[in-house]
Coordinates of C-alpha atoms in Angstrom, one line a residue:
Chain E
M192 CA 24.7 -40.6 0.8
P193 CA 26.6 -37.4 1.6
P194 CA 24.5 -34.2 1.4
L195 CA 25.1 -31.9 -1.6
A196 CA 25.8 -28.3 -1.2
C197 CA 26.4 -25.5 -3.7
G198 CA 29.9 -24.0 -3.6
T199 CA 29.3 -21.3 -6.2
C200 CA 26.6 -18.9 -5.3
A201 CA 28.3 -15.6 -4.6
N202 CA 26.5 -12.8 -6.3
I203 CA 23.9 -14.5 -8.5
P204 CA 20.4 -14.5 -7.2
L205 CA 19.3 -17.6 -9.0
A206 CA 22.3 -19.5 -7.8
A207 CA 21.7 -18.2 -4.3
M208 CA 18.2 -19.5 -4.3
F209 CA 19.4 -22.8 -5.8
T210 CA 21.8 -23.1 -2.9
L211 CA 19.1 -22.5 -0.3
D212 CA 16.9 -25.0 -2.2
Y213 CA 19.6 -27.6 -1.9
E214 CA 20.1 -26.9 1.8
L215 CA 16.4 -27.3 2.4
W216 CA 16.4 -30.6 0.6
F217 CA 19.8 -32.1 1.6
G218 CA 20.2 -30.3 5.0
F219 CA 16.7 -30.8 6.5
L220 CA 14.4 -33.0 4.5
L221 CA 16.6 -35.9 3.5
P222 CA 18.2 -36.3 6.9
G223 CA 14.7 -36.3 8.3
L224 CA 13.6 -39.0 5.9
S225 CA 16.7 -41.0 6.8
R226 CA 15.9 -40.8 10.5
L227 CA 12.4 -41.9 9.8
G228 CA 13.6 -44.9 7.9
V229 CA 11.4 -44.2 4.9
P230 CA 12.1 -44.5 1.2
M231 CA 14.5 -41.7 0.2
P232 CA 15.1 -40.3 -3.3
L233 CA 18.9 -40.3 -3.9
G234 CA 20.8 -37.2 -5.0
G235 CA 22.9 -37.6 -8.0
T236 CA 26.3 -36.3 -7.3
S237 CA 27.8 -38.6 -4.8
N238 CA 26.4 -41.9 -3.5
H239 CA 28.1 -45.0 -2.1
F240 CA 26.7 -48.4 -2.9
R241 CA 27.5 -52.0 -2.2
T242 CA 28.2 -53.4 -5.7
S243 CA 26.4 -56.6 -4.9
V244 CA 23.2 -54.7 -4.0
L245 CA 23.5 -52.6 -7.1
R246 CA 23.7 -55.7 -9.3
E247 CA 20.9 -57.3 -7.5
I248 CA 18.5 -54.5 -8.2
K249 CA 19.8 -54.3 -11.8
G250 CA 21.2 -50.8 -11.5
W251 CA 19.7 -47.6 -12.7
D252 CA 16.5 -47.3 -14.8
P253 CA 17.8 -46.0 -18.2
F254 CA 14.4 -44.6 -19.1
N255 CA 14.0 -42.5 -15.9
V256 CA 15.6 -39.0 -16.2
T257 CA 16.0 -38.9 -12.4
E258 CA 17.4 -42.3 -12.2
D259 CA 18.9 -41.6 -8.8
A260 CA 15.5 -40.8 -7.2
D261 CA 14.0 -43.9 -8.7
L262 CA 17.0 -46.0 -7.4
G263 CA 16.4 -44.8 -3.9
I264 CA 12.8 -46.0 -4.0
R265 CA 13.7 -49.3 -5.6
L266 CA 16.2 -49.9 -2.9
A267 CA 13.5 -49.4 -0.3
Q268 CA 11.2 -51.7 -2.2
R269 CA 13.9 -54.4 -1.9
G270 CA 14.2 -53.8 1.9
Y271 CA 17.4 -51.9 1.8
R272 CA 17.9 -48.6 3.7
V273 CA 19.5 -45.4 2.5
A274 CA 21.2 -43.1 5.0
T275 CA 22.9 -39.7 4.9
L276 CA 26.5 -39.3 5.8
D277 CA 28.1 -36.5 7.8
S278 CA 30.1 -35.3 4.9
T279 CA 29.4 -32.8 2.1
T280 CA 29.9 -32.9 -1.6
F281 CA 30.1 -29.5 -3.2
E282 CA 28.8 -28.9 -6.7
E283 CA 28.2 -25.9 -8.9
A284 CA 24.8 -24.2 -8.7
T285 CA 23.1 -23.5 -12.0
S286 CA 23.3 -19.7 -12.5
T287 CA 21.6 -19.0 -15.8
P288 CA 17.8 -19.1 -16.3
G289 CA 17.9 -21.4 -19.3
N290 CA 20.3 -23.9 -17.7
W291 CA 18.3 -23.8 -14.5
T292 CA 15.0 -24.3 -16.3
R293 CA 16.3 -27.3 -18.3
Q294 CA 17.6 -28.9 -15.2
R295 CA 14.6 -28.4 -13.0
S296 CA 12.1 -29.5 -15.7
R297 CA 14.1 -32.7 -16.1
W298 CA 13.9 -33.2 -12.3
M299 CA 10.2 -32.6 -12.3
K300 CA 9.6 -34.9 -15.2
G301 CA 11.8 -37.6 -13.5
Y302 CA 9.8 -37.3 -10.3
M303 CA 6.6 -37.7 -12.3
Q304 CA 8.0 -40.8 -14.0
T305 CA 9.2 -42.2 -10.6
W306 CA 5.8 -41.7 -9.1
L307 CA 4.0 -43.2 -12.0
V308 CA 6.3 -46.3 -12.1
H309 CA 6.0 -47.1 -8.4
M310 CA 2.3 -46.4 -8.3
R311 CA 1.6 -49.0 -10.9
D312 CA 1.3 -51.4 -8.0
P313 CA 0.5 -49.4 -4.9
A314 CA -0.2 -52.5 -2.9
A315 CA 3.3 -53.8 -3.5
L316 CA 4.7 -50.4 -2.5
V317 CA 2.8 -50.6 0.8
R318 CA 3.9 -54.2 1.3
H319 CA 7.6 -53.4 0.8
A320 CA 7.9 -49.9 2.2
G321 CA 5.2 -50.1 4.8
L322 CA 2.4 -47.6 5.3
H323 CA 4.6 -44.9 6.6
G324 CA 7.0 -45.4 3.7
F325 CA 4.0 -45.3 1.3
F326 CA 2.9 -41.9 2.7
A327 CA 6.4 -40.5 2.7
F328 CA 6.7 -41.5 -1.0
Q329 CA 3.4 -39.7 -1.8
L330 CA 4.6 -36.6 0.1
F331 CA 8.1 -36.3 -1.1
I332 CA 8.0 -37.7 -4.6
G333 CA 4.3 -37.1 -5.6
G334 CA 4.1 -33.9 -3.5
A335 CA 7.2 -32.4 -5.0
F336 CA 5.7 -32.1 -8.5
F337 CA 2.1 -31.9 -7.4
A338 CA 2.7 -28.9 -5.2
A339 CA 4.7 -27.2 -8.0
L340 CA 1.8 -27.8 -10.5
V341 CA -1.0 -26.6 -8.2
N342 CA 0.9 -23.6 -6.7
P343 CA 0.1 -21.1 -9.5
L344 CA -3.5 -22.4 -9.7
L345 CA -4.1 -21.7 -6.0
W346 CA -2.5 -18.3 -6.2
L347 CA -4.7 -17.5 -9.2
L348 CA -7.8 -18.6 -7.2
Y349 CA -6.8 -16.5 -4.3
L350 CA -6.2 -13.4 -6.5
V351 CA -9.7 -13.9 -8.1
T352 CA -11.3 -13.9 -4.7
Q353 CA -9.7 -10.6 -3.9
I354 CA -11.0 -8.8 -7.0
P355 CA -13.8 -6.4 -5.8
G356 CA -17.2 -7.0 -7.3
I357 CA -16.3 -10.4 -8.8
G358 CA -18.9 -12.1 -6.6
F359 CA -16.7 -15.0 -5.7
G360 CA -15.1 -15.1 -2.3
W361 CA -14.4 -17.2 0.8
A362 CA -18.1 -17.5 1.5
E363 CA -18.4 -19.8 -1.5
F364 CA -16.0 -22.3 0.2
G365 CA -17.7 -22.2 3.6
E366 CA -16.1 -20.9 6.8
P367 CA -14.0 -23.9 7.9
L368 CA -12.5 -24.5 4.5
G369 CA -11.9 -20.8 4.0
A370 CA -10.1 -20.6 7.3
I371 CA -8.0 -23.6 6.6
A372 CA -7.1 -22.2 3.1
L373 CA -6.1 -18.9 4.6
A374 CA -4.0 -20.5 7.3
S375 CA -2.3 -22.7 4.7
L376 CA -1.6 -19.7 2.5
I377 CA 0.0 -17.7 5.2
G378 CA 1.5 -20.5 7.3
G379 CA 2.5 -22.8 4.5
N380 CA 4.4 -20.1 2.6
A381 CA 5.9 -18.8 5.8
V382 CA 7.2 -22.2 7.0
F383 CA 8.9 -23.0 3.7
T384 CA 10.4 -19.6 3.4
Y385 CA 11.7 -19.8 6.9
A386 CA 13.1 -23.3 6.2
M387 CA 15.0 -21.9 3.2
M388 CA 16.6 -19.2 5.3
L389 CA 17.5 -21.6 8.1
G390 CA 19.4 -23.7 5.6
A391 CA 21.8 -20.9 5.1
V392 CA 22.3 -20.6 8.9
K393 CA 23.2 -24.2 9.1
R394 CA 26.1 -23.7 6.7
G395 CA 27.1 -20.4 8.2
W396 CA 26.3 -18.7 4.9
L397 CA 24.5 -15.8 6.5
H398 CA 24.8 -13.6 3.5
L399 CA 22.2 -15.8 1.7
V400 CA 19.5 -15.5 4.4
P401 CA 17.9 -12.3 3.0
C402 CA 17.7 -14.2 -0.4
G403 CA 15.3 -16.6 1.3
L404 CA 12.7 -13.9 1.5
T405 CA 12.3 -14.1 -2.3
S406 CA 11.3 -17.8 -2.1
F407 CA 7.8 -17.0 -3.4
F408 CA 9.2 -16.0 -6.8
Y409 CA 11.6 -18.9 -6.9
W410 CA 8.7 -21.3 -6.4
L411 CA 6.9 -19.7 -9.4
F412 CA 10.0 -20.5 -11.4
I413 CA 9.8 -24.1 -10.1
S414 CA 6.1 -24.2 -11.1
A415 CA 7.0 -23.1 -14.6
A416 CA 9.6 -25.8 -14.8
A417 CA 7.1 -28.4 -13.6
Y418 CA 4.7 -27.5 -16.4
R419 CA 7.5 -27.8 -18.9
G420 CA 8.3 -31.2 -17.4
L421 CA 4.7 -32.3 -17.6
W422 CA 4.6 -31.3 -21.3
Q423 CA 7.8 -33.3 -22.0
L424 CA 6.4 -36.3 -20.1
F425 CA 3.8 -36.6 -22.9
W426 CA 5.9 -35.6 -25.9
Q427 CA 9.5 -36.4 -25.0
P428 CA 9.4 -38.7 -21.9
F429 CA 12.9 -40.1 -22.2
Y430 CA 14.6 -36.9 -23.5
W431 CA 17.5 -36.0 -21.1
E432 CA 18.3 -32.3 -21.0
K433 CA 21.9 -32.3 -19.9
T434 CA 22.9 -29.5 -17.4
T435 CA 25.8 -27.4 -18.5
H436 CA 28.4 -27.2 -15.7
G437 CA 31.6 -25.2 -15.3
L438 CA 29.9 -21.8 -16.0
A439 CA 31.0 -20.3 -12.7
R440 CA 34.4 -22.0 -12.4
G441 CA 36.5 -20.1 -9.9
A442 CA 33.6 -18.4 -8.0
S443 CA 33.2 -19.3 -4.4
A444 CA 30.4 -19.2 -1.7
Chain K
M124 CA 14.4 -38.8 31.3
T125 CA 17.8 -37.2 31.5
L126 CA 19.1 -33.7 31.4
G127 CA 22.7 -33.1 31.1
G128 CA 23.3 -36.8 31.5
R129 CA 21.5 -37.0 34.8
S130 CA 18.1 -38.6 35.3
F131 CA 15.7 -36.2 36.9
F132 CA 12.6 -38.5 37.0
P133 CA 12.8 -39.1 40.7
A134 CA 13.2 -35.4 41.3
L135 CA 10.2 -34.8 39.0
V136 CA 8.0 -37.2 40.9
T137 CA 9.1 -35.8 44.3
A138 CA 8.6 -32.2 43.2
F139 CA 5.2 -32.9 41.7
I140 CA 4.0 -34.6 45.0
A141 CA 5.4 -31.7 47.0
L142 CA 3.9 -29.0 44.9
T143 CA 0.6 -30.8 44.7
A144 CA 0.5 -31.3 48.5
G145 CA 1.5 -27.6 49.0
L146 CA -1.2 -26.4 46.7
L147 CA -3.9 -29.0 47.5
F148 CA -5.5 -27.0 50.2
L149 CA -6.0 -24.2 47.8
M150 CA -7.7 -26.3 45.2
P151 CA -11.3 -27.4 45.2
S152 CA -10.4 -30.9 44.2
L153 CA -7.5 -33.3 43.7
A154 CA -8.0 -33.4 40.0
S155 CA -7.4 -29.7 39.8
A156 CA -3.9 -30.3 41.0
A157 CA -3.2 -30.9 37.3
Y158 CA -3.0 -27.1 37.0
A159 CA 0.3 -27.4 38.8
V160 CA 1.8 -29.2 35.9
P161 CA 2.9 -26.1 33.9
S162 CA 4.4 -24.6 37.0
L163 CA 6.3 -27.8 37.7
V164 CA 7.6 -27.9 34.1
L165 CA 8.9 -24.4 34.6
A166 CA 10.5 -25.2 37.9
I167 CA 12.3 -28.2 36.3
L168 CA 13.5 -26.1 33.4
I169 CA 14.9 -23.5 35.7
F170 CA 16.5 -26.1 38.0
A171 CA 18.0 -27.9 35.0
R172 CA 19.4 -24.7 33.5
L173 CA 21.1 -23.9 36.9
R174 CA 22.5 -27.4 37.1
D175 CA 23.8 -27.2 33.5
A176 CA 25.5 -23.9 34.4
N177 CA 27.3 -26.0 37.1
Y178 CA 25.5 -24.7 40.1
S179 CA 25.6 -27.2 43.0
L180 CA 22.5 -29.2 43.7
I181 CA 21.8 -27.3 47.0
A182 CA 22.4 -23.9 45.2
A183 CA 20.1 -24.8 42.3
I184 CA 17.3 -26.0 44.7
A185 CA 17.7 -22.9 46.9
I186 CA 17.6 -20.4 44.0
T187 CA 14.7 -22.2 42.3
A188 CA 12.7 -22.3 45.6
A189 CA 13.5 -18.7 46.3
L190 CA 12.2 -17.6 42.9
F191 CA 9.1 -19.6 43.2
A192 CA 8.2 -18.7 46.7
Q193 CA 7.3 -15.2 45.9
P194 CA 3.9 -14.0 47.0
Q195 CA 3.4 -12.3 43.6
L196 CA 3.7 -15.7 42.0
L197 CA 1.2 -17.7 44.0
P198 CA -1.6 -16.5 41.7
V199 CA 0.5 -17.5 38.7
L200 CA 1.1 -21.1 39.8
A201 CA -2.5 -22.4 39.6
R202 CA -4.1 -20.5 36.8
L203 CA -4.3 -21.8 33.2
D204 CA -5.6 -18.6 31.6
G205 CA -2.4 -16.8 31.0
P206 CA 0.3 -16.0 33.6
I207 CA 2.0 -19.4 33.8
W208 CA 2.1 -19.7 30.0
L209 CA 3.6 -16.2 29.9
A210 CA 6.2 -17.3 32.4
L211 CA 7.1 -20.3 30.3
L212 CA 7.3 -18.3 27.1
I213 CA 9.4 -15.6 28.7
Y214 CA 11.7 -18.3 30.0
A215 CA 12.1 -19.7 26.5
I216 CA 12.8 -16.2 25.1
S217 CA 15.4 -15.3 27.8
A218 CA 17.1 -18.7 27.6
S219 CA 17.4 -18.7 23.8
L220 CA 18.4 -15.0 23.8
A221 CA 21.2 -15.8 26.3
D222 CA 22.2 -18.9 24.2
S223 CA 22.3 -16.9 21.0
V224 CA 25.2 -14.8 22.3
T225 CA 27.5 -17.8 21.9
S226 CA 25.8 -19.9 19.3
A227 CA 23.0 -18.7 17.0
G228 CA 22.1 -22.1 15.5
A229 CA 18.8 -23.0 13.9
R230 CA 17.3 -24.5 17.2
T231 CA 18.0 -21.3 19.1
I232 CA 16.6 -19.1 16.4
I233 CA 13.5 -21.2 16.1
T234 CA 12.9 -21.2 19.9
L235 CA 13.4 -17.5 20.1
G236 CA 11.2 -16.7 17.1
A237 CA 8.4 -19.2 18.0
S238 CA 8.3 -18.0 21.7
L239 CA 7.9 -14.4 20.5
A240 CA 5.2 -15.5 18.2
L241 CA 3.3 -17.4 20.8
L242 CA 3.6 -14.5 23.1
L243 CA 1.5 -12.5 20.7
A244 CA -1.4 -14.8 21.4
V245 CA -0.9 -15.1 25.1
D246 CA -0.3 -11.6 26.3
P247 CA -1.3 -8.0 25.2
S248 CA 2.3 -6.9 26.0
G249 CA 3.5 -9.4 23.4
V250 CA 3.6 -6.9 20.5
F251 CA 5.5 -4.4 22.6
L252 CA 8.0 -7.0 23.7
V253 CA 8.6 -8.1 20.2
V254 CA 9.3 -4.5 19.2
S255 CA 11.5 -4.0 22.2
I256 CA 13.6 -7.1 21.3
I257 CA 14.8 -5.3 18.2
P258 CA 17.1 -2.9 20.1
L259 CA 18.5 -5.9 22.0
L260 CA 19.4 -7.5 18.7
A261 CA 20.9 -4.3 17.5
V262 CA 23.0 -3.9 20.6
Q263 CA 24.6 -7.3 20.1
P264 CA 27.3 -6.0 17.6
Y265 CA 29.3 -4.7 20.5
L266 CA 29.0 -8.1 22.2
R267 CA 30.0 -10.4 19.3
R268 CA 28.7 -10.0 15.8
N269 CA 29.0 -7.6 12.9
S270 CA 26.0 -5.5 11.8
Y271 CA 25.3 -7.7 8.7
E272 CA 25.1 -10.8 10.8
M273 CA 22.9 -9.1 13.3
M274 CA 20.5 -8.0 10.5
T275 CA 20.2 -11.6 9.2
F276 CA 19.8 -12.8 12.8
G277 CA 17.1 -10.2 13.3
I278 CA 15.3 -11.2 10.1
L279 CA 15.3 -14.9 11.2
V280 CA 14.1 -14.1 14.8
L281 CA 11.4 -11.7 13.8
F282 CA 10.1 -13.7 10.8
V283 CA 7.9 -16.0 12.9
P284 CA 6.3 -13.3 15.1
V285 CA 5.6 -11.1 12.1
F286 CA 3.8 -13.9 10.2
T287 CA 2.1 -15.0 13.4
A288 CA 0.8 -11.5 13.9
L289 CA -0.5 -11.5 10.3
L290 CA -2.2 -14.8 10.9
L291 CA -3.7 -13.7 14.2
S292 CA -5.0 -10.5 12.7
Q293 CA -6.9 -12.6 10.1
F294 CA -8.5 -14.8 12.7
H295 CA -9.0 -12.2 15.6
V296 CA -7.4 -14.5 18.1
A297 CA -7.6 -13.2 21.8
P298 CA -6.0 -14.6 25.0
A299 CA -8.0 -17.3 26.7
A300 CA -10.6 -16.4 29.3
A301 CA -10.2 -17.1 33.1
V302 CA -10.9 -20.7 34.2
P303 CA -13.8 -21.2 36.6
L304 CA -11.5 -22.4 39.4
W305 CA -10.0 -18.9 39.8
P306 CA -12.6 -17.5 42.3
V307 CA -12.3 -20.6 44.5
F308 CA -8.5 -20.4 44.5
L309 CA -8.6 -16.7 45.4
A310 CA -11.1 -17.3 48.3
R311 CA -9.0 -20.0 49.8
M312 CA -5.7 -18.1 49.3
N313 CA -7.2 -15.1 51.2
L314 CA -7.4 -17.3 54.3
V315 CA -3.6 -17.6 54.3
L316 CA -2.5 -14.5 52.6
P317 CA -4.7 -11.4 52.7
W318 CA -4.9 -10.3 49.1
P319 CA -3.6 -6.7 48.6
R320 CA -6.5 -4.4 47.9
A321 CA -4.7 -2.5 45.2
T322 CA -2.8 -4.8 42.8
H323 CA -1.9 -1.8 40.7
S324 CA -0.3 0.1 43.5
P325 CA 3.3 1.2 43.3
L326 CA 4.2 -1.2 46.1
A327 CA 2.8 -4.1 44.1
L328 CA 4.9 -2.9 41.1
F329 CA 7.9 -2.7 43.4
T330 CA 7.5 -6.4 44.4
A331 CA 7.3 -7.4 40.8
V332 CA 10.4 -5.5 39.8
A333 CA 12.2 -6.7 42.9
M334 CA 12.0 -10.2 41.5
I335 CA 14.7 -9.3 39.0
A336 CA 16.4 -6.2 40.4
P337 CA 19.0 -7.9 42.7
A338 CA 19.9 -10.4 40.0
A339 CA 20.1 -7.7 37.3
L340 CA 22.4 -5.6 39.5
I341 CA 25.0 -8.4 39.8
P342 CA 26.5 -8.0 36.3
A343 CA 26.6 -4.2 36.9
I344 CA 28.3 -4.4 40.3
Q345 CA 30.5 -7.4 40.0
S346 CA 32.4 -7.4 36.7
A347 CA 34.0 -10.8 37.5
L348 CA 30.6 -12.4 37.2
R349 CA 29.5 -10.4 34.2
S350 CA 29.1 -12.4 30.9
R351 CA 27.7 -11.4 27.6
A352 CA 24.7 -13.6 28.2
S353 CA 24.0 -12.1 31.6
T354 CA 24.2 -8.6 30.1
I355 CA 21.7 -9.3 27.3
T356 CA 19.4 -11.1 29.8
A357 CA 19.4 -8.1 32.1
M358 CA 18.6 -5.9 29.1
L359 CA 15.7 -8.2 28.3
G360 CA 14.4 -7.7 31.9
L361 CA 14.4 -3.9 31.2
A362 CA 12.7 -4.5 27.9
I363 CA 9.9 -6.5 29.6
V364 CA 9.3 -3.8 32.1
A365 CA 9.2 -1.3 29.3
A366 CA 6.8 -3.5 27.3
F367 CA 4.5 -3.9 30.3
A368 CA 4.5 -0.1 30.9
A369 CA 3.7 0.5 27.2
S370 CA 0.9 -2.0 27.1
T371 CA -0.6 -0.4 30.3
A372 CA -0.2 3.1 28.7
F373 CA -2.2 1.8 25.7
G374 CA -5.1 0.7 28.0
S375 CA -4.3 -2.9 29.0
R376 CA -5.2 -3.1 32.7
R377 CA -3.8 -6.2 34.3
E378 CA -2.7 -7.1 37.8
V379 CA 1.0 -6.7 38.5
Y380 CA 1.6 -10.4 38.9
W381 CA 1.5 -10.6 35.1
L382 CA 4.7 -8.6 35.3
A383 CA 6.1 -10.8 38.1
A384 CA 5.3 -13.9 35.9
S385 CA 7.4 -12.3 33.2
L386 CA 10.4 -11.3 35.3
F387 CA 11.1 -14.3 37.5
P388 CA 12.1 -16.6 34.6
V389 CA 14.4 -13.8 33.4
A390 CA 16.0 -13.6 36.8
A391 CA 16.6 -17.4 36.7
V392 CA 18.2 -17.3 33.3
L393 CA 20.3 -14.3 34.4
L394 CA 21.6 -16.1 37.4
A395 CA 22.4 -19.2 35.3
S396 CA 24.3 -17.0 32.8
L397 CA 26.7 -15.5 35.4
K398 CA 30.4 -16.2 34.7
P399 CA 31.7 -19.2 36.8
S400 CA 33.5 -17.9 39.8
P401 CA 34.1 -19.0 43.5
R402 CA 31.7 -16.2 44.6
R403 CA 29.0 -17.0 42.0
E404 CA 26.8 -19.3 44.1
V405 CA 26.8 -17.2 47.2
T406 CA 26.1 -14.0 45.1
A407 CA 23.2 -15.7 43.2
I408 CA 21.7 -17.2 46.4
T409 CA 22.0 -13.8 48.1
A410 CA 20.3 -12.1 45.1
A411 CA 17.4 -14.6 45.0
S412 CA 17.0 -14.3 48.8
L413 CA 16.9 -10.5 48.6
S414 CA 14.2 -10.7 45.9
L415 CA 12.3 -13.1 48.2
A416 CA 12.6 -10.9 51.2
A417 CA 11.7 -7.7 49.3
G418 CA 8.6 -9.5 47.9
W419 CA 7.3 -10.7 51.3
I420 CA 8.1 -7.5 53.1
A421 CA 6.3 -5.4 50.5
W422 CA 3.4 -7.9 50.6
A423 CA 3.1 -7.5 54.4
L424 CA 3.1 -3.7 54.2

């Protein structure tokens, strides 16, 4: 699977953050998963399959709105490996808030579907993917939407503890837990913000590095999309919101 | 284990045995020879960098030995409460800063940023050194990059130290306390080398600065050996002296061998960064020997 990169991200902040997001995912995380030999969610734009294998696993799940991510996990369940190639497929970054939200909420809904489907039989997942593959699945499929859902709740909790006179602070959690939470708040956000910026360095798109500093706000957008996806999971589980492409035709990185 | 395609495991074992034997009489027990491990790691890193810079085996050994045989460094080699970690971090900073002149990849940026961040926890001068790095990044435009690239490079390098400072301030982290072996080590070392009474004296300061001065003068005197990396490394040496002076001015009272521990890795990286030339090895060995001689002469005075 070649990594995807956004070729249209010139002056639009949302598109720039989308580009950094892609670089984090396709430039760092997926190659790392490939190197570890754990189940890997495929990215949609360009993949290369052996036709016989595709027929064997009965192709894509038509009811999963991120059919590519699900396919990657099913390949791992059947004992097949997915690897990344040293080649890049460029695609257009979504640049309008509405288009971006529809796309991202579909992805979040799809990851929830993928997690739910493969966790119907966790023993089978452990059997086929191994323990390390099982944990990787929890982190990168389950963690993707879970982190987006809890992100605003945790920030809300932190803000509440900072209100003077509210009578609810770190002491209620106990010293070790409070220290871990504070370290996670600062360190966790710092690590992912840094990783977003480093993605731009890898591509030589240094003009995007300062955009990475706004990652905190971008993640709030992702959280909003995750809640929208969660809502749709209950009321419109198979509804596919198609992303509109070609909006920035002619723009370049 | 290989470095640059060559296995250095036999050299590793030999060096460890030699260093352990050399320091054994200073240690209260054989087990405490484990304290030599960080020093050994640094010696191997310096030796490997010189070899990767195409110094001959004899030259690399000679320069590494000359840099390590300084009287100011003997207290550094067998303590675990600060100086040797400072030396390792400064080595990482100077090596990645020199590498960044030609290729500012993610690995170089992370090494530089993480080393600066760890320095904040290891040494009181860390804050001043992080601040003094900024002018070094700003001066790079004339070396290679445009100002926008330097700004983004600066953001990436300083990001980790800034967030580390934020984290440390929340948890009030202080450098580690001295290990109990230190008084024993000092007592035994005094039998061989009478410890100078005033480790804050100008002469002690001279021996610390003498570790890097000859090496730092090479790019200035011999333009044929000057490279962008050696220039920026020499500037880093100045920045370290300035940071040490600033931390002292703000009330941090430490022995001068802390400064020596900062400067000798920079001297090593500087010598490794010199432009390849027929005279390079002789010049580098001469510079390291001058530092060694200056150090021992000042020690004896």
